[in-house]
Coordinates of C-alpha atoms (C1' of nucleotides) in Angstrom, one line a residue:
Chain A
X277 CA -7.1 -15.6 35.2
X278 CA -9.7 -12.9 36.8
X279 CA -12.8 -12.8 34.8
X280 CA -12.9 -9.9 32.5
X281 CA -15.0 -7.9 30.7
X282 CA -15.5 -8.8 26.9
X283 CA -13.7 -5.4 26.0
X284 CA -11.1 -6.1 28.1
X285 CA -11.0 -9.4 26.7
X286 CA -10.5 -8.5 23.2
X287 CA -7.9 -6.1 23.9
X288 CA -5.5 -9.0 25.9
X289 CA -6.3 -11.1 23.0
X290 CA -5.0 -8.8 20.7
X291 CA -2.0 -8.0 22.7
X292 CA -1.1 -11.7 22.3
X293 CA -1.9 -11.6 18.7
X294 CA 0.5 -9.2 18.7
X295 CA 3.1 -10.4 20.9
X296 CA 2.9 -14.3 18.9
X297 CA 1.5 -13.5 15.7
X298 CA -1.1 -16.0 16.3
X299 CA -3.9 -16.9 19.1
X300 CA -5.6 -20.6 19.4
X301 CA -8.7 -20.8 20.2
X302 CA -9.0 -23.5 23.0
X303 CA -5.7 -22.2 24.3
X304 CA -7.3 -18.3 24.8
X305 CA -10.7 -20.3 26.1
X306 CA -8.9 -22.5 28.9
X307 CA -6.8 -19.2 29.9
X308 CA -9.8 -16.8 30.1
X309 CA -12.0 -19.3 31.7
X310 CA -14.8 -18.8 29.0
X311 CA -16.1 -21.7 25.7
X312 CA -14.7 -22.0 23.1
X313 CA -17.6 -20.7 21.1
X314 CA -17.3 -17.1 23.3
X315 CA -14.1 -17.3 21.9
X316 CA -15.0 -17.9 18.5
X317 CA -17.6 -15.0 18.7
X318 CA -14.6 -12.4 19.6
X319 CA -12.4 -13.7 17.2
X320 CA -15.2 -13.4 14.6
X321 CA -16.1 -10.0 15.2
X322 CA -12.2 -9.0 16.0
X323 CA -11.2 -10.3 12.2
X324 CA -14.7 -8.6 10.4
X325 CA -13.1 -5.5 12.5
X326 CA -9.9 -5.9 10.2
X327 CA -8.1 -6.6 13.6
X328 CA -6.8 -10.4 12.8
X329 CA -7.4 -13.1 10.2
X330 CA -9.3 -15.7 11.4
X331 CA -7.6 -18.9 10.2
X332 CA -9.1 -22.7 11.1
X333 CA -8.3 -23.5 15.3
X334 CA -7.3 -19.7 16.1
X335 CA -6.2 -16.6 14.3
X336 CA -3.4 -14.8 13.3
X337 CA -1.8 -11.5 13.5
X338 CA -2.2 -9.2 10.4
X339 CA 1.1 -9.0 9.3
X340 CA 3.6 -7.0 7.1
X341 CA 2.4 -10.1 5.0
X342 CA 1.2 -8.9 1.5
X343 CA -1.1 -11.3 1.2
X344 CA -2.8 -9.9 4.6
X345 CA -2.0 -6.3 3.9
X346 CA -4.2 -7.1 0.3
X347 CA -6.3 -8.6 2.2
X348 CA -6.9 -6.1 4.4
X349 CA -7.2 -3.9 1.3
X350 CA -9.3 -6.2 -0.6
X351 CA -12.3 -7.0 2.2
X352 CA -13.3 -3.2 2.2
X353 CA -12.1 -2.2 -0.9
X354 CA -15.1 -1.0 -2.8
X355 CA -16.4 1.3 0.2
X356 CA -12.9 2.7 0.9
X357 CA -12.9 3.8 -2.7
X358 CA -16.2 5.3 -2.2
X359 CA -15.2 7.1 0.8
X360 CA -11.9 7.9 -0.9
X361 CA -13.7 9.5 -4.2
X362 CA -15.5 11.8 -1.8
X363 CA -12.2 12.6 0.1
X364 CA -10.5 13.7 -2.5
X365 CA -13.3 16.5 -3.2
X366 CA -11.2 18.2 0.3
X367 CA -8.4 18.7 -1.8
X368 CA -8.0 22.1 -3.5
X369 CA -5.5 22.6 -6.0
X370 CA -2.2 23.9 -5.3
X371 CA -2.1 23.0 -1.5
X372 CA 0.1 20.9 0.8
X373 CA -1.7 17.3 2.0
X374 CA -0.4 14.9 4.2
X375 CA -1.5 11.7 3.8
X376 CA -0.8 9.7 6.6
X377 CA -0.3 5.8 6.9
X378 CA -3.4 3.6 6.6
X379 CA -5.4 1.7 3.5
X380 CA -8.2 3.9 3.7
X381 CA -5.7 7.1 2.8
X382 CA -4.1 4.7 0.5
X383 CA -7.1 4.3 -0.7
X384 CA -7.6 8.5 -0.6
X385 CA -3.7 9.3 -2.5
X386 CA -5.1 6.4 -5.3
X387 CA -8.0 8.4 -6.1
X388 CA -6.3 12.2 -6.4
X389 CA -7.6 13.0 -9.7
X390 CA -4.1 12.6 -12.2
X391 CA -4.9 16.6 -13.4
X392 CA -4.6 18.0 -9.8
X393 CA -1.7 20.2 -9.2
X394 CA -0.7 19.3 -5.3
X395 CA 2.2 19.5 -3.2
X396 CA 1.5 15.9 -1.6
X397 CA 3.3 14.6 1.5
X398 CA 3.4 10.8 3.3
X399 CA 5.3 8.8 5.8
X400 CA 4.0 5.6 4.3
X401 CA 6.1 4.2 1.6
X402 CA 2.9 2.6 -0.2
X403 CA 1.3 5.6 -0.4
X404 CA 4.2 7.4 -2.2
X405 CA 4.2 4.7 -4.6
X406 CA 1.1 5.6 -5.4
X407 CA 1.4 9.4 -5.4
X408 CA 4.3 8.7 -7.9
X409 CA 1.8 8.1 -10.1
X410 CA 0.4 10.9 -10.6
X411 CA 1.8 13.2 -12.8
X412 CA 1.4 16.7 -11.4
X413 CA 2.0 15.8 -7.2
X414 CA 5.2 16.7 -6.0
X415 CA 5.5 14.3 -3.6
X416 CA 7.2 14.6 -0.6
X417 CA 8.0 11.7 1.5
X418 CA 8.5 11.6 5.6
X419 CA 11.7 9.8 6.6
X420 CA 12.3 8.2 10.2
X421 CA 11.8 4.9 11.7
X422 CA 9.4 2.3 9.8
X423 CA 6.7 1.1 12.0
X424 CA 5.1 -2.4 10.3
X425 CA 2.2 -2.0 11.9
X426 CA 1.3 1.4 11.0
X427 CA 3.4 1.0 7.8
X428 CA 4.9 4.3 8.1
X429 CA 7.2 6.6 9.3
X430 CA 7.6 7.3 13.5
X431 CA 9.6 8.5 15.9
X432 CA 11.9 11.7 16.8
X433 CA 13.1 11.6 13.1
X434 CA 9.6 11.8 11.6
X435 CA 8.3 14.6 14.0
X436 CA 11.5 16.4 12.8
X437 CA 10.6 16.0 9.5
X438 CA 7.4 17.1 9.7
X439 CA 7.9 19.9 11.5
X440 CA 9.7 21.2 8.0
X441 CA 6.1 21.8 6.3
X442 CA 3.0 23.1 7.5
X443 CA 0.0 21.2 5.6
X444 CA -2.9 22.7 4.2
X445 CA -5.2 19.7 4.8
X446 CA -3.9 16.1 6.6
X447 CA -6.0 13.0 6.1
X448 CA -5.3 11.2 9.5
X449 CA -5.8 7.6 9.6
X450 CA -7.5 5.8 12.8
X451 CA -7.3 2.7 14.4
X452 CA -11.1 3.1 16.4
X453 CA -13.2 6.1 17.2
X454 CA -14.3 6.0 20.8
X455 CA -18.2 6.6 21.6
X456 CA -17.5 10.2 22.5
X457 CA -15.8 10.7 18.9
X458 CA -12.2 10.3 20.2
X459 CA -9.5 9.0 18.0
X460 CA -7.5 6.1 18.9
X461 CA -4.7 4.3 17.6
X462 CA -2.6 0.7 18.6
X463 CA 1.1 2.2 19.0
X464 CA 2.6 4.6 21.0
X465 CA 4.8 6.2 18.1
X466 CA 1.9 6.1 15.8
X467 CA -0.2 8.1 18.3
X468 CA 2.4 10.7 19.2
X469 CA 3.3 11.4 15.1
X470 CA 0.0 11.2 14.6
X471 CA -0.7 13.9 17.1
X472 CA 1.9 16.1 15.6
X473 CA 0.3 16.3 12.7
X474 CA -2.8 17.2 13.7
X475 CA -1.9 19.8 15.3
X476 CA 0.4 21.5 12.6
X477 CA -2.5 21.3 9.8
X478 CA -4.7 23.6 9.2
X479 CA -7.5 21.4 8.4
X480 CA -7.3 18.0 9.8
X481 CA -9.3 15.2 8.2
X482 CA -10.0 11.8 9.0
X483 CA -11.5 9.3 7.1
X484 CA -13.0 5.8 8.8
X485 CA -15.2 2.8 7.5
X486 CA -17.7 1.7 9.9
X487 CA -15.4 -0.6 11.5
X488 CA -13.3 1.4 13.1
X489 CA -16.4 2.9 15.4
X490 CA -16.6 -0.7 16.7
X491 CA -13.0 -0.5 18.2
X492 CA -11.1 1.2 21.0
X493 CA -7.3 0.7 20.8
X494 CA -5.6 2.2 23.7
X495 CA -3.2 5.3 22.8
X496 CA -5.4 8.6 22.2
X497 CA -4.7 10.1 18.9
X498 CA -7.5 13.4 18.8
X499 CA -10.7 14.0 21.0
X500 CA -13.8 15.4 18.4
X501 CA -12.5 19.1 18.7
X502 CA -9.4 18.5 17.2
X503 CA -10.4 17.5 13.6
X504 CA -12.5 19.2 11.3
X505 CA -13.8 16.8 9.2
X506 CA -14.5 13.4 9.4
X507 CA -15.5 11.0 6.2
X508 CA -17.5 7.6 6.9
X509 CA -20.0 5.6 5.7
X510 CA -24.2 6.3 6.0
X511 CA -25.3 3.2 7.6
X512 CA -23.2 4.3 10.9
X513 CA -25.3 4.7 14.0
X514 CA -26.2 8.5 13.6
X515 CA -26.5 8.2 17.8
X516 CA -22.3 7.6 17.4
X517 CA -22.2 10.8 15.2
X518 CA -23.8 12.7 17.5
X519 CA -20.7 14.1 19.7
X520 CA -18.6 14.3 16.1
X521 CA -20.8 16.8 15.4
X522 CA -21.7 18.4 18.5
X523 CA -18.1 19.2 18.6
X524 CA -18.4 21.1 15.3
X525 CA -17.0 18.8 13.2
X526 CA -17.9 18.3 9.7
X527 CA -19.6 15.0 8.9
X528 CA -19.5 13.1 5.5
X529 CA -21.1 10.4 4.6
X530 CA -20.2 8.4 1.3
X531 CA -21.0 5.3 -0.2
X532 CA -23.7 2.7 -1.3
Chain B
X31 CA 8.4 -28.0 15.7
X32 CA 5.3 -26.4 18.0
X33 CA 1.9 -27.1 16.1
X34 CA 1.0 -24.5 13.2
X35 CA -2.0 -24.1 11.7
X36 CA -2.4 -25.1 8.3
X37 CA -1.9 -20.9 7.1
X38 CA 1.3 -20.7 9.5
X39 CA 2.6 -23.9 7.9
X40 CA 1.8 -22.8 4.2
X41 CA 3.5 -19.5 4.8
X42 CA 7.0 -21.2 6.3
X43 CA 7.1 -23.3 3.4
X44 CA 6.6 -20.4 1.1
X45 CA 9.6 -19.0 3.3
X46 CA 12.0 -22.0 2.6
X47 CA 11.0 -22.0 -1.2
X48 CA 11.8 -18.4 -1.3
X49 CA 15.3 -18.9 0.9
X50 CA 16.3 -21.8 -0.4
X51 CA 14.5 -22.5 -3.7
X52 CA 12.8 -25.6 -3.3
X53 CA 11.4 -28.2 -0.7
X54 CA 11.5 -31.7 -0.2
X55 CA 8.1 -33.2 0.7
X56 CA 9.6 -35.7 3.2
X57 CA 11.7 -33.0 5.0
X58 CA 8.7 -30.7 5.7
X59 CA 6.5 -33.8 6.8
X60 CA 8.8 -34.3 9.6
X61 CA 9.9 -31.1 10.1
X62 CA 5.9 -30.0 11.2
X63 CA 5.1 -33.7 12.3
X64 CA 2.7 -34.1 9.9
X65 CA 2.0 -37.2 7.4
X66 CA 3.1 -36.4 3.9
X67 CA 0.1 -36.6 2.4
X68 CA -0.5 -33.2 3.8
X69 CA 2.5 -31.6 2.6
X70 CA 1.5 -32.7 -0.1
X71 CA -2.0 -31.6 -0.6
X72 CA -0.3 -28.0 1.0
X73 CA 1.7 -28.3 -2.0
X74 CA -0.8 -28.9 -4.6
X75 CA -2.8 -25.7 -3.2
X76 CA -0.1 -23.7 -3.1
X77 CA 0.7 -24.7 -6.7
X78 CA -2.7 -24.4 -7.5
X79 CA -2.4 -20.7 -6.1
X80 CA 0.4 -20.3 -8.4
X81 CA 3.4 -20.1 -5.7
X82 CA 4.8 -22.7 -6.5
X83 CA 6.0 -25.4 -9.1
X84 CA 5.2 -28.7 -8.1
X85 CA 7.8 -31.8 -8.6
X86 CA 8.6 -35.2 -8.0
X87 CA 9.8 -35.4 -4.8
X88 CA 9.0 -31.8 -3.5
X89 CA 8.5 -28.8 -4.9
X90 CA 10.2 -25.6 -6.9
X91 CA 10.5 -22.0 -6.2
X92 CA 8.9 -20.3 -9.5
X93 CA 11.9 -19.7 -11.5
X94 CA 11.5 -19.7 -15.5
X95 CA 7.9 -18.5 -15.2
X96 CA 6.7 -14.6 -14.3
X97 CA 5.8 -13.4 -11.1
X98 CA 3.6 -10.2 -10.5
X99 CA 6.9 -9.6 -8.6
X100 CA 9.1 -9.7 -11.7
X101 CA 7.6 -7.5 -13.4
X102 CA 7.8 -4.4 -11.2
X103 CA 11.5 -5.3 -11.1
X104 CA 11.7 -5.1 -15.0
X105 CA 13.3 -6.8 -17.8
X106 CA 16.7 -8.1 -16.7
X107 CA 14.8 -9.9 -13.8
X108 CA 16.5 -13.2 -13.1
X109 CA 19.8 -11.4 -14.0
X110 CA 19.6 -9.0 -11.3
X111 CA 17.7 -11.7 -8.8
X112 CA 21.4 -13.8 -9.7
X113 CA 23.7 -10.6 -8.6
X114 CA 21.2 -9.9 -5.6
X115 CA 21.8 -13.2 -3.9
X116 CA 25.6 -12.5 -4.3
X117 CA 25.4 -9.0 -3.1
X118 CA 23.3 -10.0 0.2
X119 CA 26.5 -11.8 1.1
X120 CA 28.2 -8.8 1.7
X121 CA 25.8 -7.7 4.3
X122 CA 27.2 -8.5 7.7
X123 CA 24.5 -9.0 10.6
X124 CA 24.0 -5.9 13.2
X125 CA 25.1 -3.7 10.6
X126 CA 23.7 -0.6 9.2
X127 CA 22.9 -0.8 5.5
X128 CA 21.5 1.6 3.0
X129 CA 20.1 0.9 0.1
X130 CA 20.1 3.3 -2.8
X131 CA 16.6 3.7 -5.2
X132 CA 17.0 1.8 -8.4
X133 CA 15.7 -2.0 -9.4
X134 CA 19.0 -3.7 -8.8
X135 CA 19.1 -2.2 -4.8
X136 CA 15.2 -3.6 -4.7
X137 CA 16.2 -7.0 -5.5
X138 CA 19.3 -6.8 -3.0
X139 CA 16.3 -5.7 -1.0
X140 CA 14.2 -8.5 -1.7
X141 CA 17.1 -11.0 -1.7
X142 CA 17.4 -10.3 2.3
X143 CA 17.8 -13.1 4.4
X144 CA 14.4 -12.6 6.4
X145 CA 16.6 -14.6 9.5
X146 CA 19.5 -11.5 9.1
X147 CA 18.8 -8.8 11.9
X148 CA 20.0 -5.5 10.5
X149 CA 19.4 -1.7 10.2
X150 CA 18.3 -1.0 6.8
X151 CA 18.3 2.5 5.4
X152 CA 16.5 3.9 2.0
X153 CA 15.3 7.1 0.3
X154 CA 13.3 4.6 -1.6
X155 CA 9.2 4.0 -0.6
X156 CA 9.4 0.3 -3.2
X157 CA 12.2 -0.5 -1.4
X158 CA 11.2 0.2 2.2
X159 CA 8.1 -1.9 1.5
X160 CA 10.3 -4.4 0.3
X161 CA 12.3 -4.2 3.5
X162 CA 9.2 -4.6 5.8
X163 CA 8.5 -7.6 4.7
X164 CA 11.5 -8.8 6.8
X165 CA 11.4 -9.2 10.0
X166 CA 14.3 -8.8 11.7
X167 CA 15.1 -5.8 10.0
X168 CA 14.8 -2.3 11.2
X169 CA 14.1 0.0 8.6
X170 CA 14.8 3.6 8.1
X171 CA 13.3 5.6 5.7
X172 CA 15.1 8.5 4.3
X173 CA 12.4 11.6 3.2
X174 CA 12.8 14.3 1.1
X175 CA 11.4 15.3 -2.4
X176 CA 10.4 12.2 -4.4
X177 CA 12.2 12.1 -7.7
X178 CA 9.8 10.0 -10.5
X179 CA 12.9 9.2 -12.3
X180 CA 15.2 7.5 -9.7
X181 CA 12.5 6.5 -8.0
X182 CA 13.9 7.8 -4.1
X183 CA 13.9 11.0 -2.0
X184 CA 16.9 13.3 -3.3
X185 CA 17.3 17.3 -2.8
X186 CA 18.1 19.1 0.6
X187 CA 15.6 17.3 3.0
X188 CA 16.9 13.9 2.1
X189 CA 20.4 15.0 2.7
X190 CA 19.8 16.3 5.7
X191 CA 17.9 13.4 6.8
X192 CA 21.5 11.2 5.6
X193 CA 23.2 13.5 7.6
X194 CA 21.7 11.7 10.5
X195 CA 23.2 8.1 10.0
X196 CA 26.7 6.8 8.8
X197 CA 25.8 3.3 7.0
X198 CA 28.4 0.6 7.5
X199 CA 27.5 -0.4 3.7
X200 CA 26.3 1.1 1.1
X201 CA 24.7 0.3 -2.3
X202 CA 24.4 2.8 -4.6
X203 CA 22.6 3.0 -7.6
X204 CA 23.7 3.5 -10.9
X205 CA 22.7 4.6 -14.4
X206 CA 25.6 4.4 -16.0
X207 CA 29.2 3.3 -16.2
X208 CA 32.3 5.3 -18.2
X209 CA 35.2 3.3 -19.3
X210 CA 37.1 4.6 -16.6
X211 CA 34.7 2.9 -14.1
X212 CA 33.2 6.0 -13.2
X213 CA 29.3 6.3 -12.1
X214 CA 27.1 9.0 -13.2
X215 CA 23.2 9.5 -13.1
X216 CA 20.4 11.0 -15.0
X217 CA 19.5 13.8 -12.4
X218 CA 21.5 16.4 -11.3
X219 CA 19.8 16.1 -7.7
X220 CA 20.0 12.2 -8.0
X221 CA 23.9 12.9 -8.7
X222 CA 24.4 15.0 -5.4
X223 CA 22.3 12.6 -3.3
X224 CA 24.1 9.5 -3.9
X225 CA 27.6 11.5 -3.6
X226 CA 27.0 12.5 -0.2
X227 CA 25.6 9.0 0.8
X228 CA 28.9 7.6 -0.6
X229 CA 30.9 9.8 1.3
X230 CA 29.5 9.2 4.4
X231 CA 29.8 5.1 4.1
X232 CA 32.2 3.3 5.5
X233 CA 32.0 0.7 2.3
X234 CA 30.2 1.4 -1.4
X235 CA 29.2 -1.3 -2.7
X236 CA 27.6 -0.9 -6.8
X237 CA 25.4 -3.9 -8.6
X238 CA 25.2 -3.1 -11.7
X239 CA 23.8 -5.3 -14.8
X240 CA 26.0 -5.8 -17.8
X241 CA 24.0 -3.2 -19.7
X242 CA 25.0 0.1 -17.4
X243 CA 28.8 -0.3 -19.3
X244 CA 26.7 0.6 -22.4
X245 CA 25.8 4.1 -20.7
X246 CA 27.0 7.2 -19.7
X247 CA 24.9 9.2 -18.2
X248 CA 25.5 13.1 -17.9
X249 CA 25.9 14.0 -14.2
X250 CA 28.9 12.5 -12.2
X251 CA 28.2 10.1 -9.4
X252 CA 32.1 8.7 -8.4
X253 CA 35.2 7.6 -9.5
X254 CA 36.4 4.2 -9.8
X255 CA 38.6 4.7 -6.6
X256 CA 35.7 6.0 -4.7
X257 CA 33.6 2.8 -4.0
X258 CA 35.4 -0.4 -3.0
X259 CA 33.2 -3.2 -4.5
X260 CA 31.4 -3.7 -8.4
X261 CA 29.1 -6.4 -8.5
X262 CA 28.3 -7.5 -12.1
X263 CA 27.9 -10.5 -14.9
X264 CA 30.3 -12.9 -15.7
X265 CA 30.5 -11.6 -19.1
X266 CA 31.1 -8.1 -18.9
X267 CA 34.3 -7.5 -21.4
X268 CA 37.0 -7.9 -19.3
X269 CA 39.0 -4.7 -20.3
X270 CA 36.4 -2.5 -19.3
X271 CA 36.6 -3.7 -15.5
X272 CA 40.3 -3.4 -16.1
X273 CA 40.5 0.4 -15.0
X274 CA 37.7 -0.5 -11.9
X275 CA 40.4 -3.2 -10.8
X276 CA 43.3 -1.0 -10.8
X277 CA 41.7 1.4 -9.0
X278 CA 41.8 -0.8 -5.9
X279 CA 37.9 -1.8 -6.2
X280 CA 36.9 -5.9 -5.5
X281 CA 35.2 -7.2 -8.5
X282 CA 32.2 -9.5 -8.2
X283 CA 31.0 -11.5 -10.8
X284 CA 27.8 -13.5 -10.9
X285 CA 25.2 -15.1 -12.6
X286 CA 24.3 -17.9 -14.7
Chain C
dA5 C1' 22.4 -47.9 -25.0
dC6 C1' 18.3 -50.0 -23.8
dG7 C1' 14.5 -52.0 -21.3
dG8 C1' 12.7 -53.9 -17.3
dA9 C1' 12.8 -54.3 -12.2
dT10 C1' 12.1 -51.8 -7.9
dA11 C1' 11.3 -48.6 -4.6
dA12 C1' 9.7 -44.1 -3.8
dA13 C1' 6.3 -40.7 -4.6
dC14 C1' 1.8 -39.9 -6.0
dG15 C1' -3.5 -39.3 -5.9
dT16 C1' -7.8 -40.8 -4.4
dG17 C1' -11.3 -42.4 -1.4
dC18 C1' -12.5 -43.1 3.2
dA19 C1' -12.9 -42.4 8.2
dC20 C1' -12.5 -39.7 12.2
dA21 C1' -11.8 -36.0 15.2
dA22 C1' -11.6 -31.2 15.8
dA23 C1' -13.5 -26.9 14.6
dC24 C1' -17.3 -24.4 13.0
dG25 C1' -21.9 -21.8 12.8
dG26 C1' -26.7 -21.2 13.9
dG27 C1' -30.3 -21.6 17.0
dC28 C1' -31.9 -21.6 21.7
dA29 C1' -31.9 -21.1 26.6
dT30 C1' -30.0 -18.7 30.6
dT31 C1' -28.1 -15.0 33.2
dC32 C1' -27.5 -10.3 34.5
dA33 C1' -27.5 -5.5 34.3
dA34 C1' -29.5 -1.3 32.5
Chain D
dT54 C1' -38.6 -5.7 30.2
dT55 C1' -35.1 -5.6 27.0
dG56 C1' -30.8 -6.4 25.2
dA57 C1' -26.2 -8.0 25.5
dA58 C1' -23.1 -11.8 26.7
dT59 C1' -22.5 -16.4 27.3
dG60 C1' -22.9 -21.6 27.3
dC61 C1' -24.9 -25.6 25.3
dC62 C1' -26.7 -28.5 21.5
dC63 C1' -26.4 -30.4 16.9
dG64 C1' -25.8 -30.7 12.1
dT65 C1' -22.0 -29.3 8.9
dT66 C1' -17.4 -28.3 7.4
dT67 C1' -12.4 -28.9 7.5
dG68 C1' -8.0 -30.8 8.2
dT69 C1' -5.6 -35.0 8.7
dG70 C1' -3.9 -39.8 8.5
dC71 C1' -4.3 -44.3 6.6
dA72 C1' -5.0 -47.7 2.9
dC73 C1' -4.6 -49.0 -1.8
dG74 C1' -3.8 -48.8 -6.5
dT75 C1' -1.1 -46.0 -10.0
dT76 C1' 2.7 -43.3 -11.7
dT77 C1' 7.5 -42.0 -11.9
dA78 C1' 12.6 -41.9 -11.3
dT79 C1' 16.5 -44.6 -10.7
dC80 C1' 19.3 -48.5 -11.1
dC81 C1' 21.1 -52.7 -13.1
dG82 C1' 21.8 -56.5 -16.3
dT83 C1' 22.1 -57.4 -20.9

DNA sequence: ACGGATAAACGTGCACAAACGGGCATTCAA
DNA sequence: TTGAATGCCCGTTTGTGCACGTTTATCCGT
């Protein structure tokens, strides 16, 4: 195979990942022509990332699996509840919020304070779940084609759905944020829905752990103009910051 | 069998305990060409981890003990696990199913072969998260207004939404069954929603635990002649399926 | 029905190879 | 020059199979 840069590197390994379900280590070494310790390193970084578990001899796909999915909840728990509990400040009473899929908005529709009067609307079926709990959210779910990787709703029949309501504030969920402040996300669908909604909100929110400004996955969600707000944590590079807020969006930062 | 990493291996066994109930030690060691000391000590982990119930020979799916799983289903749990696995049966492959909210539809939902490729429909978020666990399936999700009490999307957004699809097979929920075998429900809007979705299957299919012939609910659902197949315990008074029998419905019973 | 014989399954300790992580040197481009 | 990316070395960890003594289920003769 033609030697390739380690971005460009990453990305084919995920594809497979997500193609198989699973990568080996000396298998990806042999085919990229790299060691096996190069291949270690990007796997390393790839599953601190949230991008893969890394399992003994390779890693594996983060699946619809619950005991990834918690997993993937559980490594970053405490500082998506941190970011979450300054989220849910956004949220004024008796307004429509979209919630869309992702653990760190699950972690957001968890935290909406149980005496908060809100219309609240979701494609993700977890995140309903969770809204159900809360007494005084009407809740509002987005029907169309399940996507296990995003874990929500997609597609023609989604869009149509969403075009029925117009939300006050939408908390949109990322996959990376590029150097220039761009959203990105891993699925075509996703991207597309996720575009919709961003543009038929009035405010458009996202919140990100510092993760997600370590990766670029390849369908363009938002450039920096086209949300208002974005919630992450204080230890990011303020140098990565800098376009975010150049392009007159709001910065947060929350946590320990 | 290709190689599998130890995780990859764990997780297939968990699969065959969950499909088939238990595992034979010497099976899986040649199955994954591996000695049976390691299936074995994969066994004793995964006991250890409280998945399974280790036995001479092999191993158990948990069965008399309590899963986190169990709970969310409720109090009749093994009761409506034992009508699940029967009701599964009438799902043909390719087919487009729906699946009404309710705990009996969740554990249909659960009871899934994950090997049966299907289109699976819900107004339910528990029991689309359910369904994304399989992976064959493709999975619809119905929105509209999310009613606490049925636990599914009901009102004019989730009929419309319905509108869209014509299921093969439907199972619809129930709160209560009259003496004359009819169904009725607890919310008005809960009432309307499974009527239409009725109407617009080709078959209705009802589970329903031996304690629904004890209530009647106040808002009509559908006559006895207006579904085509009751799923229920062995030791449901006889006379009171008399009327759903005559009205040209197949009767189902199982359980232990 | 009972108790002992027998073979299968079990667990533990051990050995070995593969995989791992940290440290260090090298390369190369900014 | 500096910093990132990579390869190599080496001590450590992990997964696995084998050997050996123990436990358990099943069968069979009384």
């Amino acid at each position: 195979m033609t030697d390739l840069m380690v971005q460009e590197r990453q990305v084919e390994i995920l594809r497979r990942l997500r193609q198989d379900g699973r990568v080996v280590a000396a298998t990806l070494a042999s085919l990229f022509g790299v060691s096996e310790d190069t291949i270690r390193r990007d796997l390393r970084d790839m599953a601190t990332a949230g991008l893969c578990e890394r399992v003994y001899g390779g890693a594996l796909a983060i699946g619809p699996g619950r005991t990834t999915l918690k997993h993937r909840i559980g490594v970053a728990a405490e500082r998506k509840k941190a970011l979450a509990v300054a989220a849910v400040s956004l949220v004024p009473a008796q307004c429509l919020v979209y919630f869309d899929a992702g653990s760190t908005n699950l972690a957001i529709a968890e935290a909406l304070p149980e005496d908060l009067a809100v219309a609240a609307a979701t494609n993700s079926p977890a995140i309903a779940l969770a809204l159900q709990e809360k007494p005084l959210a009407e809740v509002i779910l987005i029907g169309g084609s399940l996507d296990r990787v995003a874990g929500g709703s997609v597609g023609a029949r989604a869009i149509e759905a969403m075009a029925q309501i117009r939300p006050d504030l939408c908390f949109i969920g990322t996959c990376g944020i590029d150097p220039d402040g761009a959203l990105s996300a891993f699925g075509l669908e996703d991207a597309a829905f996720k575009q919709f909604v961003a543009a038929r909100s009035r405010k458009v929110a996202v919140a990100a752990t510092r993760e997600k400004f370590e990766v670029s996955a390849p369908y363009a969600v938002a450039a920096a103009d086209q949300y208002h707000c974005l919630l992450t944590e204080p230890d990011v590079d303020p140098v990565r910051l800098r376009p975010v807020r150049d392009a007159g969006c709001e910065i947060i930062l929350a946590g320990m």
